[in-house]
PDB file of C-alpha atoms in Angstrom:
ATOM      1  CA  UNK A   1     -18.707 136.161 108.480  1.00 44.00           C
ATOM      2  CA  UNK A   2     -19.446 134.160 111.666  1.00 54.00           C
ATOM      3  CA  UNK A   3     -22.326 135.876 113.760  1.00 64.00           C
ATOM      4  CA  UNK A   4     -20.666 136.707 117.561  1.00 66.00           C
ATOM      5  CA  UNK A   5     -23.712 134.299 119.031  1.00 73.00           C
ATOM      6  CA  UNK A   6     -22.292 131.528 116.401  1.00 91.00           C
ATOM      7  CA  UNK A   7     -18.708 131.602 116.824  1.00 91.00           C
ATOM      8  CA  UNK A   8     -19.427 131.552 121.180  1.00 90.00           C
ATOM      9  CA  UNK A   9     -22.214 128.892 120.704  1.00 93.00           C
ATOM     10  CA  UNK A  10     -19.069 127.167 118.685  1.00 94.00           C
ATOM     11  CA  UNK A  11     -16.694 127.564 121.259  1.00 93.00           C
ATOM     12  CA  UNK A  12     -18.388 126.294 123.895  1.00 94.00           C
ATOM     13  CA  UNK A  13     -19.072 123.801 122.234  1.00 96.00           C
ATOM     14  CA  UNK A  14     -15.318 122.698 121.534  1.00 96.00           C
ATOM     15  CA  UNK A  15     -14.262 123.550 125.275  1.00 95.00           C
ATOM     16  CA  UNK A  16     -16.762 121.043 126.546  1.00 96.00           C
ATOM     17  CA  UNK A  17     -15.528 118.286 124.295  1.00 97.00           C
ATOM     18  CA  UNK A  18     -11.895 119.207 124.783  1.00 97.00           C
ATOM     19  CA  UNK A  19     -12.169 119.305 128.414  1.00 97.00           C
ATOM     20  CA  UNK A  20     -14.104 116.356 128.311  1.00 97.00           C
ATOM     21  CA  UNK A  21     -10.846 114.707 126.127  1.00 97.00           C
ATOM     22  CA  UNK A  22      -8.595 115.855 128.476  1.00 97.00           C
ATOM     23  CA  UNK A  23     -10.347 115.115 131.814  1.00 96.00           C
ATOM     24  CA  UNK A  24     -10.473 111.116 129.941  1.00 97.00           C
ATOM     25  CA  UNK A  25      -6.929 110.576 130.245  1.00 96.00           C
ATOM     26  CA  UNK A  26      -5.487 108.008 132.403  1.00 97.00           C
ATOM     27  CA  UNK A  27      -3.397 108.648 134.854  1.00 95.00           C
ATOM     28  CA  UNK A  28      -0.717 106.996 133.840  1.00 97.00           C
ATOM     29  CA  UNK A  29      -0.659 108.639 130.541  1.00 97.00           C
ATOM     30  CA  UNK A  30      -1.125 111.979 131.841  1.00 97.00           C
ATOM     31  CA  UNK A  31       2.082 111.830 134.134  1.00 97.00           C
ATOM     32  CA  UNK A  32       4.072 110.806 131.016  1.00 98.00           C
ATOM     33  CA  UNK A  33       2.981 113.763 129.171  1.00 98.00           C
ATOM     34  CA  UNK A  34       3.889 116.050 132.473  1.00 98.00           C
ATOM     35  CA  UNK A  35       7.053 115.240 132.811  1.00 98.00           C
ATOM     36  CA  UNK A  36       7.877 114.975 129.016  1.00 98.00           C
ATOM     37  CA  UNK A  37       6.459 118.615 128.668  1.00 98.00           C
ATOM     38  CA  UNK A  38       8.511 119.603 132.176  1.00 98.00           C
ATOM     39  CA  UNK A  39      11.561 118.074 130.876  1.00 97.00           C
ATOM     40  CA  UNK A  40      10.702 120.048 127.274  1.00 97.00           C
ATOM     41  CA  UNK A  41       9.950 123.479 129.471  1.00 97.00           C
ATOM     42  CA  UNK A  42      13.667 123.198 131.313  1.00 97.00           C
ATOM     43  CA  UNK A  43      15.373 122.327 128.557  1.00 95.00           C
ATOM     44  CA  UNK A  44      13.737 124.603 125.895  1.00 95.00           C
ATOM     45  CA  UNK A  45      13.646 128.013 128.200  1.00 97.00           C
ATOM     46  CA  UNK A  46      16.795 127.791 130.477  1.00 96.00           C
ATOM     47  CA  UNK A  47      16.549 131.692 130.943  1.00 96.00           C
ATOM     48  CA  UNK A  48      13.298 131.972 133.132  1.00 97.00           C
ATOM     49  CA  UNK A  49      15.322 130.713 136.095  1.00 97.00           C
ATOM     50  CA  UNK A  50      16.641 134.542 135.916  1.00 97.00           C
ATOM     51  CA  UNK A  51      13.317 135.985 134.992  1.00 98.00           C
ATOM     52  CA  UNK A  52       9.529 136.557 137.382  1.00 98.00           C
ATOM     53  CA  UNK A  53       7.273 133.662 136.226  1.00 98.00           C
ATOM     54  CA  UNK A  54       3.657 133.959 136.367  1.00 98.00           C
ATOM     55  CA  UNK A  55       2.263 130.754 136.598  1.00 97.00           C
ATOM     56  CA  UNK A  56      -1.139 128.747 137.430  1.00 96.00           C
ATOM     57  CA  UNK A  57      -2.667 125.758 139.960  1.00 95.00           C
ATOM     58  CA  UNK A  58      -3.344 122.907 137.709  1.00 95.00           C
ATOM     59  CA  UNK A  59      -7.439 122.842 136.973  1.00 93.00           C
ATOM     60  CA  UNK A  60      -9.394 119.686 135.334  1.00 93.00           C
ATOM     61  CA  UNK A  61      -6.483 117.981 134.192  1.00 94.00           C
ATOM     62  CA  UNK A  62      -4.553 120.654 132.745  1.00 96.00           C
ATOM     63  CA  UNK A  63      -0.867 120.791 132.363  1.00 97.00           C
ATOM     64  CA  UNK A  64       0.996 120.476 136.194  1.00 97.00           C
ATOM     65  CA  UNK A  65       3.333 123.635 136.072  1.00 98.00           C
ATOM     66  CA  UNK A  66       4.793 122.971 139.886  1.00 98.00           C
ATOM     67  CA  UNK A  67       8.030 121.055 139.025  1.00 98.00           C
ATOM     68  CA  UNK A  68       9.405 122.896 135.841  1.00 98.00           C
ATOM     69  CA  UNK A  69       8.244 126.186 138.536  1.00 98.00           C
ATOM     70  CA  UNK A  70      11.020 124.282 141.195  1.00 98.00           C
ATOM     71  CA  UNK A  71      13.504 124.295 138.543  1.00 98.00           C
ATOM     72  CA  UNK A  72      13.392 127.417 137.746  1.00 98.00           C
ATOM     73  CA  UNK A  73      12.978 128.797 141.325  1.00 98.00           C
ATOM     74  CA  UNK A  74      16.002 126.785 142.276  1.00 98.00           C
ATOM     75  CA  UNK A  75      18.020 128.469 139.426  1.00 98.00           C
ATOM     76  CA  UNK A  76      17.147 132.174 141.153  1.00 98.00           C
ATOM     77  CA  UNK A  77      13.257 132.683 139.223  1.00 98.00           C
ATOM     78  CA  UNK A  78      10.574 134.620 141.373  1.00 98.00           C
ATOM     79  CA  UNK A  79       6.906 133.074 140.631  1.00 98.00           C
ATOM     80  CA  UNK A  80       3.591 134.403 140.852  1.00 98.00           C
ATOM     81  CA  UNK A  81       0.180 133.200 140.829  1.00 97.00           C
ATOM     82  CA  UNK A  82      -2.624 134.803 139.247  1.00 94.00           C
ATOM     83  CA  UNK A  83      -4.906 137.058 141.233  1.00 93.00           C
ATOM     84  CA  UNK A  84      -8.757 137.661 140.137  1.00 89.00           C
ATOM     85  CA  UNK A  85      -9.597 141.329 141.726  1.00 86.00           C
ATOM     86  CA  UNK A  86     -13.121 141.903 140.027  1.00 82.00           C
ATOM     87  CA  UNK A  87     -15.016 140.635 137.153  1.00 81.00           C
ATOM     88  CA  UNK A  88     -14.141 141.376 133.726  1.00 79.00           C
ATOM     89  CA  UNK A  89     -10.701 143.324 134.785  1.00 84.00           C
ATOM     90  CA  UNK A  90      -7.080 142.142 134.362  1.00 90.00           C
ATOM     91  CA  UNK A  91      -5.403 139.412 136.633  1.00 92.00           C
ATOM     92  CA  UNK A  92      -2.705 140.586 138.746  1.00 94.00           C
ATOM     93  CA  UNK A  93       0.146 138.279 140.155  1.00 96.00           C
ATOM     94  CA  UNK A  94       1.119 137.745 143.645  1.00 97.00           C
ATOM     95  CA  UNK A  95       4.774 136.157 144.739  1.00 98.00           C
ATOM     96  CA  UNK A  96       4.134 132.522 145.965  1.00 98.00           C
ATOM     97  CA  UNK A  97       6.741 129.932 147.195  1.00 97.00           C
ATOM     98  CA  UNK A  98       6.169 126.939 148.890  1.00 96.00           C
ATOM     99  CA  UNK A  99       4.524 127.329 152.217  1.00 96.00           C
ATOM    100  CA  UNK A 100       3.248 130.730 151.555  1.00 97.00           C
ATOM    101  CA  UNK A 101      -0.086 131.710 153.230  1.00 97.00           C
ATOM    102  CA  UNK A 102      -2.768 130.942 150.642  1.00 96.00           C
ATOM    103  CA  UNK A 103      -6.487 130.829 150.573  1.00 94.00           C
ATOM    104  CA  UNK A 104      -8.859 129.619 148.209  1.00 92.00           C
ATOM    105  CA  UNK A 105     -10.134 131.612 145.598  1.00 87.00           C
ATOM    106  CA  UNK A 106     -12.165 131.542 142.184  1.00 81.00           C
ATOM    107  CA  UNK A 107     -12.598 128.140 141.695  1.00 81.00           C
ATOM    108  CA  UNK A 108     -11.017 127.344 144.595  1.00 87.00           C
ATOM    109  CA  UNK A 109      -7.604 127.563 143.716  1.00 90.00           C
ATOM    110  CA  UNK A 110      -5.174 129.089 145.960  1.00 94.00           C
ATOM    111  CA  UNK A 111      -4.222 132.874 146.081  1.00 94.00           C
ATOM    112  CA  UNK A 112      -1.380 133.867 147.855  1.00 96.00           C
ATOM    113  CA  UNK A 113      -2.086 136.008 150.895  1.00 95.00           C
ATOM    114  CA  UNK A 114      -0.251 139.339 151.944  1.00 93.00           C
ATOM    115  CA  UNK A 115       2.622 138.620 148.919  1.00 97.00           C
ATOM    116  CA  UNK A 116       3.746 141.204 146.471  1.00 97.00           C
ATOM    117  CA  UNK A 117       2.428 141.870 143.144  1.00 96.00           C
ATOM    118  CA  UNK A 118       4.773 141.266 140.793  1.00 97.00           C
ATOM    119  CA  UNK A 119       4.278 141.888 136.773  1.00 96.00           C
ATOM    120  CA  UNK A 120       5.593 139.023 135.038  1.00 97.00           C
ATOM    121  CA  UNK A 121       8.577 138.186 132.296  1.00 97.00           C
ATOM    122  CA  UNK A 122       6.753 135.276 131.221  1.00 98.00           C
ATOM    123  CA  UNK A 123       3.942 133.382 131.690  1.00 98.00           C
ATOM    124  CA  UNK A 124       2.555 130.041 131.677  1.00 98.00           C
ATOM    125  CA  UNK A 125      -0.352 129.492 130.266  1.00 96.00           C
ATOM    126  CA  UNK A 126      -2.712 126.457 130.236  1.00 95.00           C
ATOM    127  CA  UNK A 127      -5.251 126.728 127.138  1.00 96.00           C
ATOM    128  CA  UNK A 128      -8.131 124.449 126.615  1.00 96.00           C
ATOM    129  CA  UNK A 129      -7.366 124.322 122.726  1.00 97.00           C
ATOM    130  CA  UNK A 130      -4.933 125.968 120.734  1.00 98.00           C
ATOM    131  CA  UNK A 131      -4.902 125.727 117.025  1.00 97.00           C
ATOM    132  CA  UNK A 132      -2.153 125.829 114.412  1.00 95.00           C
ATOM    133  CA  UNK A 133      -1.918 129.640 114.395  1.00 96.00           C
ATOM    134  CA  UNK A 134      -0.835 130.222 118.564  1.00 96.00           C
ATOM    135  CA  UNK A 135      -3.783 131.138 119.319  1.00 96.00           C
ATOM    136  CA  UNK A 136      -5.635 129.851 122.792  1.00 96.00           C
ATOM    137  CA  UNK A 137      -8.940 128.720 123.371  1.00 95.00           C
ATOM    138  CA  UNK A 138      -9.708 129.600 126.967  1.00 92.00           C
ATOM    139  CA  UNK A 139     -12.625 128.783 129.459  1.00 89.00           C
ATOM    140  CA  UNK A 140     -14.252 131.574 128.385  1.00 83.00           C
ATOM    141  CA  UNK A 141     -13.833 134.162 130.593  1.00 82.00           C
ATOM    142  CA  UNK A 142     -11.415 136.531 129.129  1.00 80.00           C
ATOM    143  CA  UNK A 143      -9.265 137.069 131.839  1.00 85.00           C
ATOM    144  CA  UNK A 144      -5.939 135.487 130.241  1.00 87.00           C
ATOM    145  CA  UNK A 145      -6.471 138.294 126.936  1.00 88.00           C
ATOM    146  CA  UNK A 146      -7.602 141.041 129.073  1.00 90.00           C
ATOM    147  CA  UNK A 147      -4.491 140.862 131.427  1.00 92.00           C
ATOM    148  CA  UNK A 148      -2.114 140.293 128.380  1.00 92.00           C
ATOM    149  CA  UNK A 149      -3.732 143.236 126.618  1.00 91.00           C
ATOM    150  CA  UNK A 150      -2.866 145.333 129.869  1.00 91.00           C
ATOM    151  CA  UNK A 151       0.967 144.102 130.322  1.00 93.00           C
ATOM    152  CA  UNK A 152       3.785 146.546 128.421  1.00 91.00           C
ATOM    153  CA  UNK A 153       6.025 145.359 127.728  1.00 93.00           C
ATOM    154  CA  UNK A 154       4.390 142.288 126.536  1.00 94.00           C
ATOM    155  CA  UNK A 155       5.956 138.844 128.719  1.00 96.00           C
ATOM    156  CA  UNK A 156       6.617 135.638 127.164  1.00 97.00           C
ATOM    157  CA  UNK A 157       3.320 133.927 126.599  1.00 97.00           C
ATOM    158  CA  UNK A 158       4.157 130.225 126.339  1.00 98.00           C
ATOM    159  CA  UNK A 159       0.879 127.977 126.414  1.00 98.00           C
ATOM    160  CA  UNK A 160       1.480 124.698 127.526  1.00 98.00           C
ATOM    161  CA  UNK A 161      -1.223 121.817 126.821  1.00 98.00           C
ATOM    162  CA  UNK A 162      -1.279 118.018 125.469  1.00 98.00           C
ATOM    163  CA  UNK A 163      -1.405 117.042 121.517  1.00 97.00           C
ATOM    164  CA  UNK A 164      -5.176 116.416 121.866  1.00 97.00           C
ATOM    165  CA  UNK A 165      -5.754 120.013 122.517  1.00 97.00           C
ATOM    166  CA  UNK A 166      -4.666 121.059 119.115  1.00 97.00           C
ATOM    167  CA  UNK A 167      -7.681 122.170 116.442  1.00 97.00           C
ATOM    168  CA  UNK A 168      -6.871 123.974 113.340  1.00 95.00           C
ATOM    169  CA  UNK A 169      -8.167 127.295 114.268  1.00 95.00           C
ATOM    170  CA  UNK A 170     -10.075 128.792 117.191  1.00 94.00           C
ATOM    171  CA  UNK A 171     -11.621 131.506 114.735  1.00 94.00           C
ATOM    172  CA  UNK A 172      -9.205 134.160 116.567  1.00 92.00           C
ATOM    173  CA  UNK A 173     -10.986 137.267 117.193  1.00 89.00           C
ATOM    174  CA  UNK A 174      -9.429 141.059 117.318  1.00 88.00           C
ATOM    175  CA  UNK A 175      -9.346 140.373 121.282  1.00 86.00           C
ATOM    176  CA  UNK A 176      -7.573 137.285 121.183  1.00 90.00           C
ATOM    177  CA  UNK A 177      -3.697 137.362 121.710  1.00 93.00           C
ATOM    178  CA  UNK A 178      -1.812 135.344 120.174  1.00 95.00           C
ATOM    179  CA  UNK A 179       1.093 133.102 122.197  1.00 96.00           C
ATOM    180  CA  UNK A 180       5.168 132.830 121.366  1.00 97.00           C
ATOM    181  CA  UNK A 181       5.522 129.413 122.354  1.00 97.00           C
ATOM    182  CA  UNK A 182       3.562 125.962 122.978  1.00 98.00           C
ATOM    183  CA  UNK A 183       5.000 123.658 124.681  1.00 98.00           C
ATOM    184  CA  UNK A 184       3.529 119.641 124.591  1.00 98.00           C
ATOM    185  CA  UNK A 185       4.526 116.385 124.957  1.00 98.00           C
ATOM    186  CA  UNK A 186       5.666 116.515 121.684  1.00 97.00           C
ATOM    187  CA  UNK A 187       8.170 119.704 122.062  1.00 96.00           C
ATOM    188  CA  UNK A 188       8.561 123.121 121.455  1.00 97.00           C
ATOM    189  CA  UNK A 189       6.514 125.260 118.936  1.00 97.00           C
ATOM    190  CA  UNK A 190       7.606 129.113 118.477  1.00 96.00           C
ATOM    191  CA  UNK A 191       4.635 130.653 117.206  1.00 96.00           C
ATOM    192  CA  UNK A 192       5.829 132.504 113.774  1.00 94.00           C
ATOM    193  CA  UNK A 193       3.352 134.479 110.855  1.00 92.00           C
ATOM    194  CA  UNK A 194       2.834 131.080 109.304  1.00 90.00           C
ATOM    195  CA  UNK A 195       2.154 128.783 112.348  1.00 92.00           C
ATOM    196  CA  UNK A 196       3.826 126.330 114.721  1.00 96.00           C
ATOM    197  CA  UNK A 197       7.607 126.123 113.765  1.00 96.00           C
ATOM    198  CA  UNK A 198       9.200 123.631 115.878  1.00 94.00           C
ATOM    199  CA  UNK A 199      11.630 125.595 118.318  1.00 90.00           C
ATOM    200  CA  UNK A 200      14.304 122.744 119.272  1.00 62.00           C
ATOM    201  CA  UNK A 201      15.995 123.481 122.777  1.00 50.00           C
ATOM    202  CA  UNK A 202      17.410 127.033 124.152  1.00 48.00           C
ATOM    203  CA  UNK A 203      14.287 128.814 122.475  1.00 52.00           C
ATOM    204  CA  UNK A 204      14.841 131.637 125.028  1.00 53.00           C
ATOM    205  CA  UNK A 205      18.999 131.415 125.375  1.00 53.00           C
TER     206      UNK A 205
END
């Protein structure tokens, strides 16, 4: 059994390695991958246009979800950004729309001001890394795991990442919450008991 300190050290090394890889991607390639993931999301998850979607503001070379969010908003979706209320506590999601008043929050990311707190039906999550079992390696704060653990019923959990962020395993622990889908520039994968399986279009239809 891996000791907790060994696991923490290993995850930190993987996190640093994967972040460096992602940050080094040339802008032209990143744009191509972003466009491909956006298309896979819009084609694969049409029902999100009728849902409340939790999303994120891109950071450190993450996939930019805002074009997919615009597509779903035009279809009728409501969308919300995560807000850190306190350390080691679940996030809440405040409704966002273009032009809404925001202020810089944790990591200088925009936080909607005075808008309604929403409970997402689906959540887009940007892992630093993801594995063959559908588990994600995050930034180490545990916010998404705590947030998902507190949500009942569970939302559709959709990780969005570049294929370069795939690893064989994150060495999942009992507190790690697996995704339902992983979307990369190569397509949509559904998380099944035996691992990631190409889902094709209409994954939520």
